[in-house]
Structures are given as C-alpha cells and as structure tokens.
Amino acid sequence: MSQFIKKNKGPLIVCGIVGGGIGLWVWKTVYPSMRECVYSTFGVNEADGYTVKRIEEAYRKLQESEECHSLLKKHFTESVKDKLKYKKTKLGGTLYDIIRSGVANLDSGVGVYAPDAESYTKFAALFDPIIDDYHGGFGPNAKHPATYFGEDKISELKDLDPEGKYILSTRIRCGRSFKGYPFNPLLSRDDYITMESKVKNVFDGLKGDSELGGTYYPLDGMSKDTQKQLIADHFLFKEGDRFLKEANANHFWPAGRGIFHNAKKATLYTYFFIKKNFFRLFLSGLTRRIIFA
C-alpha cells in the first residue's frame, strides 16, 4: 500500500483536491436547495423553504426602508438572519412569525412578537439584544427579583375611597398565559375555544361569592343590546390594532374571547380578554380582595 501511495502520490493529491472542491461546491450550491428534503428525511425540525424565502424578503425590505427605525431593524443583522432563518420551535414558531408584524408595519417601535414561550430561547440571538435595548440594560444573564406580593401586609391596605365618591376606576394590568399553549400568533380556533371553556369554569366557581361572583360575556354571538351596554360602560373593546393583526393575534376573532365582571361592576369589575396576553384586569375601589383571592 505504501509503495502504491508513493508511486501515485501526485494523482492522489490531485484527486483529493478535486474531490474536496466538488464537496465544497455541493455544500455551497446543491445542499441549500435540498436542505428541506434532507432535514425532513432525518426528522430535524426546521422551517420550510417558503418560510425561509419570506424571511429573506423581509430582511431586504427592512434594510431598504429609510422610514423604518425599529429595534427589529437595528438588531436583525444578516448574521442573525442566517443563524435563525431555518429554526422552528416545537409548536411551530418560526423567525417569520416573530418579525412579520414589524416588516408589515415599518413604523413599529419594536417590531417583534413571540409566537410561543420557546421562541425566547430558540431565537435568543434576536430577542436578547432587543430586550436589552428596550429596557436600557437587561441582558440575557439578568434576572427579575424574587416574587413578593406582600401577602403578610394585606391588613395594611386601606380602601382609599370607601364611599365611592372620588375614585372612578383603577387599572391593574395582570398579563398571564396558559401553560402548554402557544401565544396568539399560533393559536388555532380550537385552542381559543378550549381556553375559553377552562376560564369560564373558573368564573362559574365564583357564583357563590358575593364580591367576586359575576357574569361572563362571550363576544361570539353577543347580542347588539349587550354590546351597546358594555361599550357604554367602557367595558367592551374592539379587536386588536394593525400591529396585532399582522402578527396573527386577531385570528378567528371573536371566537374564544370574552369579558367578565362581578355583580358590583359599578365599583369593581374584572376584564377578561384573550388578545395578545390572555388576561387583563381592571378594578375600582378596594383592590385587596381581588389581588389576593
């Protein structure tokens, strides 16, 4: 064997160089077009070719726009694009799902929406610098302080307007999501209906409570008279704006959406709405009971 190699050293080197060149050419030209088939065969969870094409087009649109000054454009560099464009979360979220609203609305301030919880880690190369920039310093290693709701100081909370003469309303926004479900951009109609049913069951369990018990109003099929009354009470709002629409957060409207308020809606009410976050809370008067219930 050694004699053969010595006698044919020159041709073998040439063959090696040619073979390496062919391999490099296949990797650079043929493989990208076959990538989807290759990864599908081996069961790798990757974005399809059409989605990747839309991501490339979106990147060019952002870079060519002189009117766009969003955090998305600032941090969506070519290297970030190439690193993330083929990735997909277990629930199906892609880079295009994240950036689509910011690309359609070039006047966006931020321009991104997470389609599910995993997106924050799967697409961290884009989310981390945007979050850090938005908050003026909250890097990937930063952590929130330990949760403390002041349960041991509830007795110190006093009703600031016990007779209801001065405080018309107080807004406390509490955004929560359902474990095991994606966020709005990826929710199906069945997801909305199932989630609504779960929340309605919780509200039904409050019927015996004189303070928290109330009525749930599904938006789907709501009568005109009820709509007018809730709008007059400033309880009912329209579907999301153009930013949410382009993020697919308005899909299947109004299925699975609704509001709930307690019997004393003039002084205390809760507002339930599946929109970009699944729950919102509005209160007036004494808030202590609803916060710690």
XYZ file of C-alpha atoms in Angstrom:
293
model
C 0.000 0.000 0.000
C 2.813 2.385 0.902
C 4.535 1.680 -2.425
C 1.267 2.377 -4.255
C 0.870 5.703 -2.458
C 4.466 6.683 -3.233
C 4.078 5.855 -6.921
C 0.734 7.639 -7.232
C 1.247 10.490 -4.782
C 0.716 13.194 -7.393
C -2.521 11.787 -8.853
C -3.874 11.077 -5.361
C -3.262 14.674 -4.287
C -4.997 15.914 -7.407
C -7.946 13.566 -6.777
C -8.140 14.779 -3.179
C -8.176 18.408 -4.231
C -10.783 17.744 -6.921
C -12.912 15.696 -4.523
C -12.720 18.397 -1.880
C -13.653 21.018 -4.439
C -16.648 19.001 -5.577
C -17.733 18.506 -1.975
C -17.443 22.225 -1.261
C -19.409 23.044 -4.424
C -22.171 20.605 -3.434
C -22.290 22.099 0.067
C -22.498 25.680 -1.202
C -24.816 25.236 -4.191
C -26.725 21.947 -4.164
C -27.261 21.384 -0.431
C -29.098 24.666 0.310
C -31.749 23.793 -2.274
C -32.005 20.240 -0.906
C -31.853 21.252 2.751
C -35.577 20.891 3.373
C -35.634 17.355 1.944
C -32.510 16.338 3.860
C -33.772 17.627 7.198
C -37.243 16.184 6.635
C -35.665 12.771 5.984
C -33.668 12.897 9.196
C -36.580 14.329 11.206
C -34.927 17.639 12.038
C -37.463 20.316 12.999
C -36.708 23.106 10.531
C -38.566 25.894 8.758
C -39.743 25.104 5.217
C -38.237 26.635 2.099
C -41.138 29.040 1.539
C -40.806 30.436 5.064
C -37.065 30.922 4.603
C -37.729 32.782 1.345
C -40.172 35.111 3.127
C -37.574 35.754 5.833
C -35.015 36.719 3.185
C -37.517 39.057 1.515
C -38.452 40.563 4.882
C -34.801 41.226 5.683
C -34.278 43.052 2.387
C -37.423 45.123 2.909
C -36.279 46.243 6.356
C -32.781 47.131 5.220
C -34.011 49.074 2.188
C -36.564 51.095 4.172
C -35.459 54.593 5.151
C -38.576 55.150 7.267
C -38.024 52.129 9.495
C -36.172 52.754 12.756
C -37.455 49.828 14.821
C -35.426 47.739 17.242
C -36.100 44.840 14.893
C -34.263 46.526 12.034
C -31.444 47.591 14.342
C -30.738 44.101 15.680
C -31.885 41.913 12.773
C -28.478 41.707 11.142
C -27.520 39.428 8.280
C -25.599 37.132 10.628
C -28.624 36.865 12.943
C -30.855 36.142 9.945
C -28.596 33.376 8.674
C -28.291 31.876 12.155
C -32.044 31.756 12.830
C -33.868 31.503 9.498
C -34.036 27.695 9.459
C -35.059 27.266 13.094
C -38.517 26.345 14.345
C -39.961 25.757 17.820
C -41.700 22.547 18.877
C -45.071 24.290 18.487
C -44.190 25.519 15.003
C -42.985 29.073 15.641
C -40.570 30.461 13.048
C -38.469 33.573 12.673
C -41.021 34.887 10.194
C -43.781 34.620 12.818
C -41.665 36.822 15.065
C -40.827 39.559 12.559
C -43.889 39.624 10.277
C -45.682 42.474 12.091
C -42.571 44.651 12.210
C -41.995 44.089 8.499
C -45.599 44.907 7.549
C -45.638 47.953 9.853
C -42.378 49.758 9.231
C -43.307 52.438 11.769
C -43.175 49.901 14.616
C -41.125 50.863 17.626
C -40.054 47.310 18.462
C -41.414 45.109 15.667
C -41.364 41.593 17.139
C -43.941 39.256 18.698
C -43.064 35.923 20.311
C -45.358 33.170 18.946
C -44.676 30.903 21.941
C -42.552 30.696 25.092
C -39.781 28.626 23.484
C -39.155 31.407 20.969
C -37.321 33.445 23.600
C -34.606 30.770 23.807
C -34.740 29.331 20.281
C -34.435 32.821 18.770
C -32.407 34.379 21.586
C -29.931 35.856 19.111
C -32.668 38.315 18.108
C -34.739 38.625 21.285
C -31.884 39.133 23.769
C -30.412 42.307 22.217
C -33.882 43.756 21.563
C -34.974 43.173 25.173
C -31.691 44.565 26.471
C -32.001 47.648 24.261
C -35.688 48.219 25.053
C -35.139 48.161 28.818
C -31.923 50.135 28.678
C -29.896 47.306 30.139
C -31.413 43.876 30.791
C -29.045 41.320 29.301
C -29.544 37.558 28.950
C -27.956 36.930 32.361
C -30.112 39.494 34.179
C -32.825 38.159 36.488
C -36.010 39.527 37.987
C -36.082 39.912 41.774
C -37.818 37.240 43.817
C -41.611 37.389 43.620
C -43.202 39.149 46.565
C -46.859 40.184 46.578
C -46.872 41.439 50.166
C -49.186 38.731 51.478
C -48.025 39.430 55.039
C -49.034 43.096 54.734
C -52.594 42.722 53.419
C -54.024 44.232 56.602
C -52.159 47.455 55.867
C -54.088 48.007 52.623
C -56.862 50.508 53.227
C -59.765 51.481 50.984
C -58.811 54.938 49.720
C -62.404 55.812 48.831
C -64.783 53.711 50.975
C -67.850 55.770 49.973
C -67.031 55.700 46.261
C -67.104 59.477 45.868
C -63.767 60.174 44.235
C -62.085 57.177 42.637
C -63.872 56.259 39.420
C -61.608 53.400 38.396
C -58.207 51.887 38.930
C -56.386 49.827 36.368
C -54.129 47.000 37.444
C -52.831 45.116 34.446
C -52.007 41.481 35.018
C -50.907 39.547 31.935
C -50.889 35.750 32.130
C -50.658 32.907 29.620
C -51.818 29.299 29.517
C -49.166 26.656 30.122
C -48.978 24.179 27.266
C -50.383 26.556 24.661
C -48.583 28.834 22.203
C -49.217 32.569 22.184
C -51.813 34.188 19.920
C -49.903 34.046 16.603
C -50.007 30.227 16.670
C -53.342 29.565 18.396
C -55.972 27.593 16.487
C -59.713 28.155 16.773
C -59.957 25.013 18.919
C -57.260 26.409 21.220
C -59.263 29.594 21.756
C -62.464 27.662 22.456
C -60.757 25.244 24.855
C -59.036 28.024 26.771
C -62.259 29.999 26.996
C -64.032 26.940 28.415
C -61.378 26.482 31.094
C -61.578 30.100 32.201
C -65.372 30.100 32.141
C -65.357 27.125 34.511
C -63.256 29.169 36.930
C -65.671 32.089 36.696
C -68.618 29.755 37.260
C -66.974 28.693 40.505
C -67.229 32.280 41.773
C -71.022 32.447 41.576
C -71.458 31.883 45.290
C -69.058 34.686 46.172
C -70.934 37.907 46.959
C -67.998 40.113 45.996
C -66.230 38.272 43.173
C -69.133 36.407 41.603
C -70.428 37.861 38.363
C -71.221 37.258 34.696
C -69.115 36.115 31.765
C -69.988 37.536 28.339
C -68.595 35.687 25.298
C -68.022 38.052 22.389
C -69.007 35.418 19.841
C -72.790 35.611 19.483
C -73.192 38.583 21.815
C -76.445 40.463 21.221
C -76.396 44.051 19.955
C -78.108 45.309 23.098
C -75.486 43.695 25.319
C -72.711 45.101 23.138
C -74.131 48.620 23.357
C -74.452 48.414 27.132
C -70.920 47.083 27.642
C -69.499 49.713 25.287
C -71.427 52.412 27.159
C -69.936 51.081 30.406
C -66.483 51.243 28.764
C -66.037 47.508 29.302
C -66.056 46.266 25.721
C -63.248 46.937 23.285
C -62.696 46.163 19.627
C -60.284 43.635 18.217
C -56.561 44.371 18.113
C -54.856 47.035 16.019
C -52.923 46.661 12.739
C -49.784 45.589 14.595
C -51.579 42.679 16.266
C -53.383 41.849 13.041
C -50.138 41.401 11.129
C -48.785 39.278 13.986
C -51.816 36.951 13.544
C -53.051 37.853 17.029
C -56.558 38.603 15.699
C -57.114 35.195 14.127
C -60.612 33.701 14.466
C -61.989 36.840 16.105
C -64.224 36.856 18.147
C -64.106 33.088 18.862
C -62.834 32.305 22.344
C -62.841 35.915 23.515
C -64.998 37.468 26.187
C -65.217 39.646 29.258
C -66.204 39.001 32.854
C -67.252 41.439 35.527
C -68.527 40.906 39.014
C -72.003 41.841 40.191
C -70.771 45.172 41.566
C -69.491 46.343 38.211
C -70.068 49.970 39.169
C -67.378 49.721 41.838
C -65.359 46.647 40.998
C -65.023 44.579 37.863
C -62.616 42.250 36.177
C -61.984 42.243 32.493
C -61.118 39.019 30.711
C -59.938 39.149 27.157
C -57.888 36.761 25.036
C -55.843 39.124 22.913
C -52.081 39.486 22.858
C -51.997 38.454 26.501
C -54.683 36.136 27.764
C -55.893 38.040 30.823
C -56.325 41.661 31.734
C -57.653 43.003 34.981
C -59.419 46.294 35.684
C -60.527 47.358 39.153
C -62.032 50.242 41.054
C -62.369 50.932 44.753
C -60.844 48.380 47.125
C -58.447 46.098 45.243
C -57.202 43.987 48.141
C -59.682 41.118 47.797
C -59.249 40.506 44.074
C -55.452 40.718 44.193
C -55.020 38.095 46.881
C -58.096 35.941 46.230
